[in-house]
CSV table of C-alpha atoms in Angstrom, one decimal:
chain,number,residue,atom,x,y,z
A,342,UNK,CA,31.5,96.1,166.9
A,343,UNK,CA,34.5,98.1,168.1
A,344,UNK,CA,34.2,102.1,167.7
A,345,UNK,CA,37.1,103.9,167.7
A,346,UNK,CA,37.3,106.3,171.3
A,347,UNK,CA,39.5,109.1,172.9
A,348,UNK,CA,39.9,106.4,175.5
A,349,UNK,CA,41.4,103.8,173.0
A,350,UNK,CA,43.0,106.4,171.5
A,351,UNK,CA,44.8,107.4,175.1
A,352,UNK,CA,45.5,103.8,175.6
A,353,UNK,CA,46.8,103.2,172.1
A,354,UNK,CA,50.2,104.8,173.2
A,355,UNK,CA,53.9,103.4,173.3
A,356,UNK,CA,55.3,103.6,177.2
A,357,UNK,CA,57.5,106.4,176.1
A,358,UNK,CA,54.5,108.7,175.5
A,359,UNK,CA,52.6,109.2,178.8
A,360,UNK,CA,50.0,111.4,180.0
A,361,UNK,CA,51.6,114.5,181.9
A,362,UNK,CA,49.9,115.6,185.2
A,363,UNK,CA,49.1,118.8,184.2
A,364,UNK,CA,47.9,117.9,180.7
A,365,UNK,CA,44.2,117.5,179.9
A,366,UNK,CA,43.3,114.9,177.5
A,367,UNK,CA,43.0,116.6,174.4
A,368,UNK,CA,46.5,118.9,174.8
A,369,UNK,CA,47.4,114.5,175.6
A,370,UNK,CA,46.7,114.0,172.2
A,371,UNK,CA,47.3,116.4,170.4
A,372,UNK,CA,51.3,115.8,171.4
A,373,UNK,CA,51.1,112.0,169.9
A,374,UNK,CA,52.9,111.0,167.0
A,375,UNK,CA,53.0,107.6,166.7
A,376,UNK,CA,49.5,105.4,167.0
A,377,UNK,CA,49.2,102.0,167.4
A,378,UNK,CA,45.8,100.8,167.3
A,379,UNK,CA,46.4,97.1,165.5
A,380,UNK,CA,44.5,94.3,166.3
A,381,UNK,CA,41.6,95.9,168.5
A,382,UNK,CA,38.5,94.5,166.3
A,383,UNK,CA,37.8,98.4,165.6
A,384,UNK,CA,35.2,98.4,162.2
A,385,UNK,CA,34.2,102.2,162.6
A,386,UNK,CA,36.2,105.4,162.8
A,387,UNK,CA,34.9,109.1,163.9
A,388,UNK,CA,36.1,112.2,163.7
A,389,UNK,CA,38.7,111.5,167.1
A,390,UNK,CA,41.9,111.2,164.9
A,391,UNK,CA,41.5,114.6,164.3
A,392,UNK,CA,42.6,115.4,167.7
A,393,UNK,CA,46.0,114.2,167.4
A,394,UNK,CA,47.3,117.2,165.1
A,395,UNK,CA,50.8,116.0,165.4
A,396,UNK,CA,50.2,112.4,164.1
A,397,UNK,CA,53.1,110.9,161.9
A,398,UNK,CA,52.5,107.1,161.9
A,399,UNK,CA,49.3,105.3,162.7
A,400,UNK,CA,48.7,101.6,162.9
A,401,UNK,CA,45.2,100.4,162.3
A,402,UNK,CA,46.3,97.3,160.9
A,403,UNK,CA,44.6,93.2,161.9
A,404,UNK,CA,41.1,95.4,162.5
A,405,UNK,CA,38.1,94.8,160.8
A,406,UNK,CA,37.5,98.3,158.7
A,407,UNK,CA,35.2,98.5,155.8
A,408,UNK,CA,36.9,102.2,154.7
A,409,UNK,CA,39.6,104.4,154.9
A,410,UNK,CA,39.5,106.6,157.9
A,411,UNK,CA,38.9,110.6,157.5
A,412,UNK,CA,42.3,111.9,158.2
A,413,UNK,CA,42.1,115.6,156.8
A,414,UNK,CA,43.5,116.9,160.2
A,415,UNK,CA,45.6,114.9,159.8
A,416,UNK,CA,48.6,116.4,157.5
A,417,UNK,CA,51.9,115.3,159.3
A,418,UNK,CA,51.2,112.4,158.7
A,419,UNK,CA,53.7,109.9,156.9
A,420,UNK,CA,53.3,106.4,157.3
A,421,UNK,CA,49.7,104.9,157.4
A,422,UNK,CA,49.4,101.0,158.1
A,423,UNK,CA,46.2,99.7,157.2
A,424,UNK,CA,46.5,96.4,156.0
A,425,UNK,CA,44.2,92.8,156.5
A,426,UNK,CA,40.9,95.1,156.9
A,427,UNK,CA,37.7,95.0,154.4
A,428,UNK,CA,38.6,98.1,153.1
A,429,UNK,CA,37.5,97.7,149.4
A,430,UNK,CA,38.2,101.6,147.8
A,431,UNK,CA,41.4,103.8,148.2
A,432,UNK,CA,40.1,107.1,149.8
A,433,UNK,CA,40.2,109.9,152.1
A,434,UNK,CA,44.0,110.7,151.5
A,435,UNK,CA,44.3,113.8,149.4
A,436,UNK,CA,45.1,115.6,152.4
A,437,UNK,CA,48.0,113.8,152.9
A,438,UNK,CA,50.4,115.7,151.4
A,439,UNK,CA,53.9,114.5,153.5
A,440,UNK,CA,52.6,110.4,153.0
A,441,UNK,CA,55.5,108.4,152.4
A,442,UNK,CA,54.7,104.9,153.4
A,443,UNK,CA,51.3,103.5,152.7
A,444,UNK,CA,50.0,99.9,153.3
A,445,UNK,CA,46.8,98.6,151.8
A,446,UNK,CA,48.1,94.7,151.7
A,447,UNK,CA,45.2,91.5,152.3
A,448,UNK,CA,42.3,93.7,152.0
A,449,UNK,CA,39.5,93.8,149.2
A,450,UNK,CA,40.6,96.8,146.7
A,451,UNK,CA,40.0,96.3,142.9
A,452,UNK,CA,41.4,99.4,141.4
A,453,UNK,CA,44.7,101.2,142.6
A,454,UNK,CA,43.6,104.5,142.7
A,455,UNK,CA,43.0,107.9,144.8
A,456,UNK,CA,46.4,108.5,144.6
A,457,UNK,CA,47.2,111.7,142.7
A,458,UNK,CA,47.8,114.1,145.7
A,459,UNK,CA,50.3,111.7,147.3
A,460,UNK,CA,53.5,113.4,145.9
A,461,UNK,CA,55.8,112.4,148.1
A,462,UNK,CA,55.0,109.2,148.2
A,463,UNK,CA,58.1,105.8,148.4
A,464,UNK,CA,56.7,102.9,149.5
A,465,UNK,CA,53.5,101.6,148.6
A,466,UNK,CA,51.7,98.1,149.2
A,467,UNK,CA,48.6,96.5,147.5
A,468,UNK,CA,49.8,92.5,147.7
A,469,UNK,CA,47.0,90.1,148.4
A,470,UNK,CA,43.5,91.7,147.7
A,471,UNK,CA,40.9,89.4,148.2
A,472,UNK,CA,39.1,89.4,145.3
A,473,UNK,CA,35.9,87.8,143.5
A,474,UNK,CA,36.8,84.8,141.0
A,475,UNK,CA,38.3,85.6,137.8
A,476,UNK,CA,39.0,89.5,138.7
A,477,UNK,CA,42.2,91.2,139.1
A,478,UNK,CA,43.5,94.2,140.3
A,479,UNK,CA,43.3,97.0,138.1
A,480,UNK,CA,46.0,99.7,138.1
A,481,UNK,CA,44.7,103.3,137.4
A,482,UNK,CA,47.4,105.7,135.2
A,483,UNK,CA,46.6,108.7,136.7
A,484,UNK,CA,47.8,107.3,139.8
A,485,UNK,CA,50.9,105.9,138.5
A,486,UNK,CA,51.9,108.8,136.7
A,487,UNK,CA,51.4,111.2,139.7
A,488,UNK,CA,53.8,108.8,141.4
A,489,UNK,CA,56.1,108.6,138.9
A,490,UNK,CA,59.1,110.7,140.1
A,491,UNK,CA,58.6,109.2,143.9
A,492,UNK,CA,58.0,105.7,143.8
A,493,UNK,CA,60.7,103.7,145.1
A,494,UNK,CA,59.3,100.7,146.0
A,495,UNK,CA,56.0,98.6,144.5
A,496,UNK,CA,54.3,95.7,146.0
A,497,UNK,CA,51.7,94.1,143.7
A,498,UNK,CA,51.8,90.1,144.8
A,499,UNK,CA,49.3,88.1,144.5
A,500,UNK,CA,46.5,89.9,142.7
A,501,UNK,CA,46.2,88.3,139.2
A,502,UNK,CA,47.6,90.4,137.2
A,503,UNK,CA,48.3,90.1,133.2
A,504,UNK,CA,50.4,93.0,132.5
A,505,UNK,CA,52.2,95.7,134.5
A,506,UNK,CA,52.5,98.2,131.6
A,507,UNK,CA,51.5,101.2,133.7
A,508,UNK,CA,54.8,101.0,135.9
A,509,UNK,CA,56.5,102.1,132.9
A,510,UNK,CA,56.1,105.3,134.4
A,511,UNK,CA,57.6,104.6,137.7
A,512,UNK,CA,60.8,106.2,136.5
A,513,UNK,CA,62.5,106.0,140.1
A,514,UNK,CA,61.2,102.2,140.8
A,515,UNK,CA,64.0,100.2,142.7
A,516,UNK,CA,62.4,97.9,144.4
A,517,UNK,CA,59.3,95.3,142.5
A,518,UNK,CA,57.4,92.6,143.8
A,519,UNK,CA,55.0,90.9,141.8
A,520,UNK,CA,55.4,87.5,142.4
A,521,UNK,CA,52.9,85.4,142.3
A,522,UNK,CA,50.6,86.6,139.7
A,523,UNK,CA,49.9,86.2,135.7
A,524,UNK,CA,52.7,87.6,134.2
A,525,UNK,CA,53.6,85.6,131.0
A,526,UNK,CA,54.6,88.4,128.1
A,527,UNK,CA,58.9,88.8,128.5
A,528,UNK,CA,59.2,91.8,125.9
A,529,UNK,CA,56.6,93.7,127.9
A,530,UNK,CA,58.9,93.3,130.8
A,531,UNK,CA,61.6,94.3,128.8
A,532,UNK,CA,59.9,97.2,128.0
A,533,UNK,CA,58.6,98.3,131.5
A,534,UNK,CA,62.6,97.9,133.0
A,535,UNK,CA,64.2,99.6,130.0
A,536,UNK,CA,62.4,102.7,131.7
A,537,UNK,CA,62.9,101.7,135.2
A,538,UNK,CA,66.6,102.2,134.7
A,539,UNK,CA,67.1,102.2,138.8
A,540,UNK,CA,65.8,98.6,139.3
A,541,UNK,CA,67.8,96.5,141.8
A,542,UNK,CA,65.6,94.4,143.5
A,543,UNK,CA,62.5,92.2,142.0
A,544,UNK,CA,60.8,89.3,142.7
A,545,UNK,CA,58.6,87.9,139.8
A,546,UNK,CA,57.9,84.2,141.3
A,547,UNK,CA,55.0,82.2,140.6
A,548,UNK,CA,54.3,83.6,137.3
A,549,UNK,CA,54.1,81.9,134.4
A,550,UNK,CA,57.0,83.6,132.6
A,551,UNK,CA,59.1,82.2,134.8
A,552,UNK,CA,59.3,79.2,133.2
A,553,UNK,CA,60.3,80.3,129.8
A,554,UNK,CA,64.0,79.6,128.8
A,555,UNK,CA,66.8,81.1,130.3
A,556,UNK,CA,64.8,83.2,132.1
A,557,UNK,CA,67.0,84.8,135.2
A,558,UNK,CA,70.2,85.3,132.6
A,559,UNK,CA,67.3,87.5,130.5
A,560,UNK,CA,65.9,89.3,133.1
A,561,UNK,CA,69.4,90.2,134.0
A,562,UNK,CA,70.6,91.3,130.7
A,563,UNK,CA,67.4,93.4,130.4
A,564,UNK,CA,68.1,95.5,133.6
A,565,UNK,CA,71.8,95.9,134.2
A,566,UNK,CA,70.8,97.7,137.8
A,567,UNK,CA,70.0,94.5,139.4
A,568,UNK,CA,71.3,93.4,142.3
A,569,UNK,CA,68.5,90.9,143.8
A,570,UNK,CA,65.7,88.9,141.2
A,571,UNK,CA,63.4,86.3,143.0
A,572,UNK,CA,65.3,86.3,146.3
A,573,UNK,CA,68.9,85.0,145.1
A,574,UNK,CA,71.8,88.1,145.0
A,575,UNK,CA,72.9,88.5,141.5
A,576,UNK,CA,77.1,88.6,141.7
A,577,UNK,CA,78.9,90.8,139.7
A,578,UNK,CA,81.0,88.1,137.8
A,579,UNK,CA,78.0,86.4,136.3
A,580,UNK,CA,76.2,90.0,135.7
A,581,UNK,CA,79.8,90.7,133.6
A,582,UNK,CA,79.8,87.6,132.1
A,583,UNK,CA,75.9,88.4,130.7
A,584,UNK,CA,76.7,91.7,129.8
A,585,UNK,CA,80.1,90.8,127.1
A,586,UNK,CA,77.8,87.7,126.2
A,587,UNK,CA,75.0,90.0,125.3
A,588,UNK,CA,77.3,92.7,124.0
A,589,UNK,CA,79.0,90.7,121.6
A,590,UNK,CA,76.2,88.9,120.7
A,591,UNK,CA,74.7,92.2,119.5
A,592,UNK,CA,77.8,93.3,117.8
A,593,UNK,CA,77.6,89.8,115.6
A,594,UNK,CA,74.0,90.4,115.1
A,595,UNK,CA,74.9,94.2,113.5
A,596,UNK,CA,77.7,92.5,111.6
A,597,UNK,CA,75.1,90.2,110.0
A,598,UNK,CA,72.9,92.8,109.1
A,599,UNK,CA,75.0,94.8,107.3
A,600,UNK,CA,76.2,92.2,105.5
A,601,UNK,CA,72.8,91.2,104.7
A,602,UNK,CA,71.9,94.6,103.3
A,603,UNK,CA,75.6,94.5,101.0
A,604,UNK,CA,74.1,91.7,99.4
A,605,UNK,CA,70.8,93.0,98.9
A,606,UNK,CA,72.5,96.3,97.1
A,607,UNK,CA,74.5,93.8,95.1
A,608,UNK,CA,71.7,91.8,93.9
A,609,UNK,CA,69.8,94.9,92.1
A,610,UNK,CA,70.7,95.5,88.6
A,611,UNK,CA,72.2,98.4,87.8
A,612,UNK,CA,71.4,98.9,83.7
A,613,UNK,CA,72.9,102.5,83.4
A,614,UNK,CA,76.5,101.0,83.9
A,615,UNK,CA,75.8,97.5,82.5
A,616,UNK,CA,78.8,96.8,79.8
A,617,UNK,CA,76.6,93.7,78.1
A,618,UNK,CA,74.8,94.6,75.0
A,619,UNK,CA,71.2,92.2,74.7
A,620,UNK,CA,71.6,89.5,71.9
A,621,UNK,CA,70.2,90.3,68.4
A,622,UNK,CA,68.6,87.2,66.3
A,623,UNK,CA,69.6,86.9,62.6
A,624,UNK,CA,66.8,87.8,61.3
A,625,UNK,CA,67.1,91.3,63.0
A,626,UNK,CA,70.5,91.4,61.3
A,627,UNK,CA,69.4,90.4,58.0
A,628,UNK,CA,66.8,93.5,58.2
A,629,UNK,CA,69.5,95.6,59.2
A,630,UNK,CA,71.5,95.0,56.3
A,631,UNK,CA,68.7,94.9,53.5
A,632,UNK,CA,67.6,98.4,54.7
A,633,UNK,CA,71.3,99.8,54.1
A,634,UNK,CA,71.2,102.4,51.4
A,635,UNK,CA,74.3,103.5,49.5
A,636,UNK,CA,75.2,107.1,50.2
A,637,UNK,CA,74.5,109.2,47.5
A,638,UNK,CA,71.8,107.1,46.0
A,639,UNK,CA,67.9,106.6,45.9
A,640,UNK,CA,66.5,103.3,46.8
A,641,UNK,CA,64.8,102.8,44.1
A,642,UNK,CA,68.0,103.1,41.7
A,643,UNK,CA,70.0,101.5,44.5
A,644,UNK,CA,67.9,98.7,44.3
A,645,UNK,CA,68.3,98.4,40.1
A,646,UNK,CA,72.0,98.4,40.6
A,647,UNK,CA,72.4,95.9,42.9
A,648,UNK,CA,69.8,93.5,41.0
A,649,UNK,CA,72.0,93.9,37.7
A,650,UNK,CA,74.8,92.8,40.1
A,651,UNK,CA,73.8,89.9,41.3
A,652,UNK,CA,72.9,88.6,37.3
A,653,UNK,CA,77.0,89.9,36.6
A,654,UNK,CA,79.4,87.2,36.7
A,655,UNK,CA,82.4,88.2,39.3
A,656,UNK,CA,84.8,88.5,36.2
A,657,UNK,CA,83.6,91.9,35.7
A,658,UNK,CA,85.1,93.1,38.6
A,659,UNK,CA,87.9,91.2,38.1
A,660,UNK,CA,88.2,92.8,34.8
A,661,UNK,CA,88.6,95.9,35.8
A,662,UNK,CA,90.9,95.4,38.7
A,663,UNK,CA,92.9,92.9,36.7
A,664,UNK,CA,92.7,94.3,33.3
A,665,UNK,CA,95.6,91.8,31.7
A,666,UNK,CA,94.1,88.4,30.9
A,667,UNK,CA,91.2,89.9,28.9
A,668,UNK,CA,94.0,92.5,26.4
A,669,UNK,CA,93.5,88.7,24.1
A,670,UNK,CA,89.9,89.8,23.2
A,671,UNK,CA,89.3,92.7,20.5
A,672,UNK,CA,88.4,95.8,21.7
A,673,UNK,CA,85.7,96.0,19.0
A,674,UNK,CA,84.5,92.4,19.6
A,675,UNK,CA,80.9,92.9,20.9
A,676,UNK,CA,80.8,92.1,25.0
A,677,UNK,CA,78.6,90.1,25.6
A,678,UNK,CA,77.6,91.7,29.4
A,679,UNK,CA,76.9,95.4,29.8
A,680,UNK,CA,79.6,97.5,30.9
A,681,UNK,CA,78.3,98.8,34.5
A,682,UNK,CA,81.0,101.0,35.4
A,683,UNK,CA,79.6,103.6,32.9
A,684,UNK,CA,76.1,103.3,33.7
A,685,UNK,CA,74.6,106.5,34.9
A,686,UNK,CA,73.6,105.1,38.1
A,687,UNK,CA,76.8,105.1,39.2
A,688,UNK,CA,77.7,108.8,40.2
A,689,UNK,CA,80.4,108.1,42.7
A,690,UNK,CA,83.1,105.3,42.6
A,691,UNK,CA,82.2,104.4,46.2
A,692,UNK,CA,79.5,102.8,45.0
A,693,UNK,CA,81.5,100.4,42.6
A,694,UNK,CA,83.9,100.1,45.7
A,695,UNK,CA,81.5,98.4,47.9
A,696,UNK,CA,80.1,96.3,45.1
């Protein structure tokens, strides 16, 4: 076991910082700004880091720590290296207002969290957490969205993940690294770099989604920023060549849909402006012509005309409109069929007319 000292604090200087004459040890450390304690075998931390006011950067990584260090007098501080420890919860680092680079990598943290006061954070690291069988590391929102507008650059590798929906918040996200992990849903991706409009790096490796067709000229169309995916520079002539593929692809794919939707308009039937009249049968006909009555008259004396009518020889009519072969008969020779142009029924020579 390896406690953290002034001593191994005093030694844990570069050769530019030395120990003036004239200084005592604690004015010593108090003028420090850079640490570098790596690789000592130190698994406990006091309250000595609080001597060294002026701290910005402090290495404590290779050691064997089961927790974050108590830094609250510690405020200037800005980049904090703590990676391959035990450390298995994100703490201690609300003080930490000015943090800009942070560096949790090969340690045993299950949930990304503890992270709301870190404003100004840019650069953080969580790769390769050693975790139990089966688990994965769990990203907390509240975390994410506090570093939404300073988040530049993400590394997640290596910790079984499913689904990196949080980062959709990571607005100012430039730089990913997720490779080697369980990533298999592309639309999700989609969706998380449709926000991240300031992509241009990101390394996605080793997950199963890799394998799916076509997958780097996808990737590519999805975030136009990209400059680097998995290691290999995009160049600008196959990025242009994606983007007036895509571009006219989606212009067809418009172009079919609207003509899609004219044909569906076309199909409905309009019956307001139809010109086609519906077929009638004959029988519908026939009723419509035995329920004619003649102007003028009842039905029921409509219907005694027109039943002496039909018993009346044509000849009748003829009679009347052709008066001349008949002048051979007497006019006081008895006819032998009733005369029914003066019956009574008849009010109106329409009536004969239609007859």
């Amino acid at each position: 076991m390896v406690k953290l000292t002034v001593d191994l604090i005093a030694r844990g200087t570069s050769g530019y910082t030395k120990q003036k004459r004239e200084e005592t040890v604690h004015q010593y450390l108090r003028r420090l700004t850079h640490l570098y304690l790596e690789n000592r075998g130190i698994d406990a931390i006091g309250d000595e880091l609080g001597l060294c006011r002026n701290l910005t950067v402090l290495y404590l990584y290779d050691n064997q720590l089961t927790s974050m260090p108590l830094l609250t007098q510690n405020q200037n501080l800005t980049h904090l290296y703590l990676q391959n420890n035990n450390i298995s919860h994100i703490e201690n680092l609300s003080s930490l207002r000015r943090l800009t680079k942070l560096y949790l990598g090969y340690n045993k943290i299950t949930v990304l969290e503890g992270l709301e006061k870190l404003e100004q954070l840019q650069e953080l690291h969580v790769e390769n957490q050693c975790l139990p069988c089966g688990e994965k590391l769990l990203l907390d929102p509240r975390s994410l969205k506090a570093l939404s507008r300073s988040l530049q650059i993400l590394n997640i590798s290596s910790n079984g993940l499913e689904s990196i929906k949080e980062l959709e918040w990571l607005i100012n996200l430039n730089q990913l690294m997720a490779s080697d992990n369980n990533l298999n849903d592309m639309r999700e991706l989609d969706h998380v770099l449709s926000q991240v409009k300031q992509m241009w790096r990101l390394d996605l490796m080793g997950n199963p989604l890799c394998h799916k067709a076509k997958y780097r000229d996808r990737v590519i169309i999805m975030s136009p920023s990209l400059e680097m995916l998995d290691g290999k520079e995009i160049s600008k002539m196959s990025k242009q060549f994606l983007m007036n593929w895509q571009a006219n692809r989606v212009a067809q794919r418009r172009k079919i849909e609207t003509i899609g939707r004219r044909a569906t308009l076309d199909e409905i039937p309009l019956h307001s402006t139809s010109k086609e009249l519906p077929p009638t049968s004959a029988a519908a006909d026939r009723r419509r012509l035995t329920s004619y009555i003649m102007p003028g008259l009842p039905r029921k004396e409509f219907d005694q005309v027109l039943a002496r009518s039909v018993s009346v020889p044509n000849s009748s009519v003829l009679t009347k409109r052709h008066p001349g072969p008949h002048k051979a008969h007497s006019d006081s020779a008895p006819s032998r069929f009733p005369d029914i142009s003066k019956s009574r029924f008849l009010s109106a020579p329409e009536g004969l007319n239609w007859l």
